[in-house]
């Protein structure tokens, strides 16, 4: 009986260490949206880009935000914000890079 218990305690499934989940682009996109919404008070419409930051292991996320809702909806004003996150997903800085009408085509 004691032999069975010691065998179970050292089985490969129990011997494995749990590793922290890797924080990838999906986590960065969610973190950027939540942080930006909290700071500027406007609702995020979506994410149009996610890339690794040039200077560290962080992320650069472009979040599209509804700034001025209008009727009809195609005349609402949106903005794109570039959000810099560190490798832990914490907001480092943000800036508005573009403002446009919802119905306007990209230039």
PDB file of C-alpha atoms in Angstrom, residues 25-51 59-67 77-85 89 91 93-100:
ATOM      1  CA  UNK A  25      -1.375  39.176 -28.684  1.00  0.00           C
ATOM      2  CA  UNK A  26      -4.918  38.260 -27.574  1.00  0.00           C
ATOM      3  CA  UNK A  27      -4.118  39.155 -23.975  1.00  0.00           C
ATOM      4  CA  UNK A  28      -2.427  42.371 -25.115  1.00  0.00           C
ATOM      5  CA  UNK A  29      -5.472  43.379 -27.182  1.00  0.00           C
ATOM      6  CA  UNK A  30      -7.879  42.812 -24.274  1.00  0.00           C
ATOM      7  CA  UNK A  31      -5.626  44.604 -21.793  1.00  0.00           C
ATOM      8  CA  UNK A  32      -5.192  47.591 -24.135  1.00  0.00           C
ATOM      9  CA  UNK A  33      -8.957  47.953 -24.670  1.00  0.00           C
ATOM     10  CA  UNK A  34      -9.757  47.747 -20.963  1.00  0.00           C
ATOM     11  CA  UNK A  35      -7.024  50.161 -19.920  1.00  0.00           C
ATOM     12  CA  UNK A  36      -7.838  52.709 -22.621  1.00  0.00           C
ATOM     13  CA  UNK A  37     -11.593  52.619 -21.926  1.00  0.00           C
ATOM     14  CA  UNK A  38     -10.889  53.293 -18.259  1.00  0.00           C
ATOM     15  CA  UNK A  39      -8.653  56.263 -19.026  1.00  0.00           C
ATOM     16  CA  UNK A  40     -10.536  58.084 -21.762  1.00  0.00           C
ATOM     17  CA  UNK A  41     -14.120  57.074 -20.954  1.00  0.00           C
ATOM     18  CA  UNK A  42     -15.023  56.018 -24.502  1.00  0.00           C
ATOM     19  CA  UNK A  43     -16.065  52.558 -25.638  1.00  0.00           C
ATOM     20  CA  UNK A  44     -13.600  50.505 -27.677  1.00  0.00           C
ATOM     21  CA  UNK A  45     -15.013  49.365 -31.022  1.00  0.00           C
ATOM     22  CA  UNK A  46     -12.212  46.953 -31.817  1.00  0.00           C
ATOM     23  CA  UNK A  47      -8.526  46.382 -32.384  1.00  0.00           C
ATOM     24  CA  UNK A  48      -7.040  47.059 -35.800  1.00  0.00           C
ATOM     25  CA  UNK A  49      -3.407  46.077 -35.105  1.00  0.00           C
ATOM     26  CA  UNK A  50      -1.231  44.245 -32.584  1.00  0.00           C
ATOM     27  CA  UNK A  51       2.539  43.994 -32.850  1.00  0.00           C
ATOM     28  CA  UNK A  59       3.137  45.226 -27.222  1.00  0.00           C
ATOM     29  CA  UNK A  60       1.879  48.052 -29.421  1.00  0.00           C
ATOM     30  CA  UNK A  61      -1.893  47.825 -29.940  1.00  0.00           C
ATOM     31  CA  UNK A  62      -4.038  50.080 -32.141  1.00  0.00           C
ATOM     32  CA  UNK A  63      -7.503  50.381 -30.585  1.00  0.00           C
ATOM     33  CA  UNK A  64     -10.444  51.920 -32.447  1.00  0.00           C
ATOM     34  CA  UNK A  65     -12.722  53.949 -30.168  1.00  0.00           C
ATOM     35  CA  UNK A  66     -16.163  55.506 -30.630  1.00  0.00           C
ATOM     36  CA  UNK A  67     -15.619  59.145 -29.635  1.00  0.00           C
ATOM     37  CA  UNK A  77     -16.661  59.903 -35.148  1.00  0.00           C
ATOM     38  CA  UNK A  78     -14.137  57.225 -34.302  1.00  0.00           C
ATOM     39  CA  UNK A  79     -10.477  57.458 -33.383  1.00  0.00           C
ATOM     40  CA  UNK A  80      -7.524  55.104 -33.483  1.00  0.00           C
ATOM     41  CA  UNK A  81      -5.286  55.075 -30.423  1.00  0.00           C
ATOM     42  CA  UNK A  82      -1.830  53.542 -30.288  1.00  0.00           C
ATOM     43  CA  UNK A  83      -1.424  51.874 -26.895  1.00  0.00           C
ATOM     44  CA  UNK A  84       1.992  50.758 -25.603  1.00  0.00           C
ATOM     45  CA  UNK A  85       1.989  47.889 -23.095  1.00  0.00           C
ATOM     46  CA  UNK A  89       0.361  43.849 -20.199  1.00  0.00           C
ATOM     47  CA  UNK A  91      -0.267  50.320 -20.024  1.00  0.00           C
ATOM     48  CA  UNK A  93       1.499  55.173 -22.788  1.00  0.00           C
ATOM     49  CA  UNK A  94      -1.158  55.921 -25.362  1.00  0.00           C
ATOM     50  CA  UNK A  95      -1.807  58.518 -28.045  1.00  0.00           C
ATOM     51  CA  UNK A  96      -4.501  59.249 -30.593  1.00  0.00           C
ATOM     52  CA  UNK A  97      -3.101  58.716 -34.080  1.00  0.00           C
ATOM     53  CA  UNK A  98      -6.188  59.201 -36.250  1.00  0.00           C
ATOM     54  CA  UNK A  99      -9.755  60.507 -36.107  1.00  0.00           C
ATOM     55  CA  UNK A 100     -12.330  59.622 -38.800  1.00  0.00           C
TER      56      UNK A 100
END
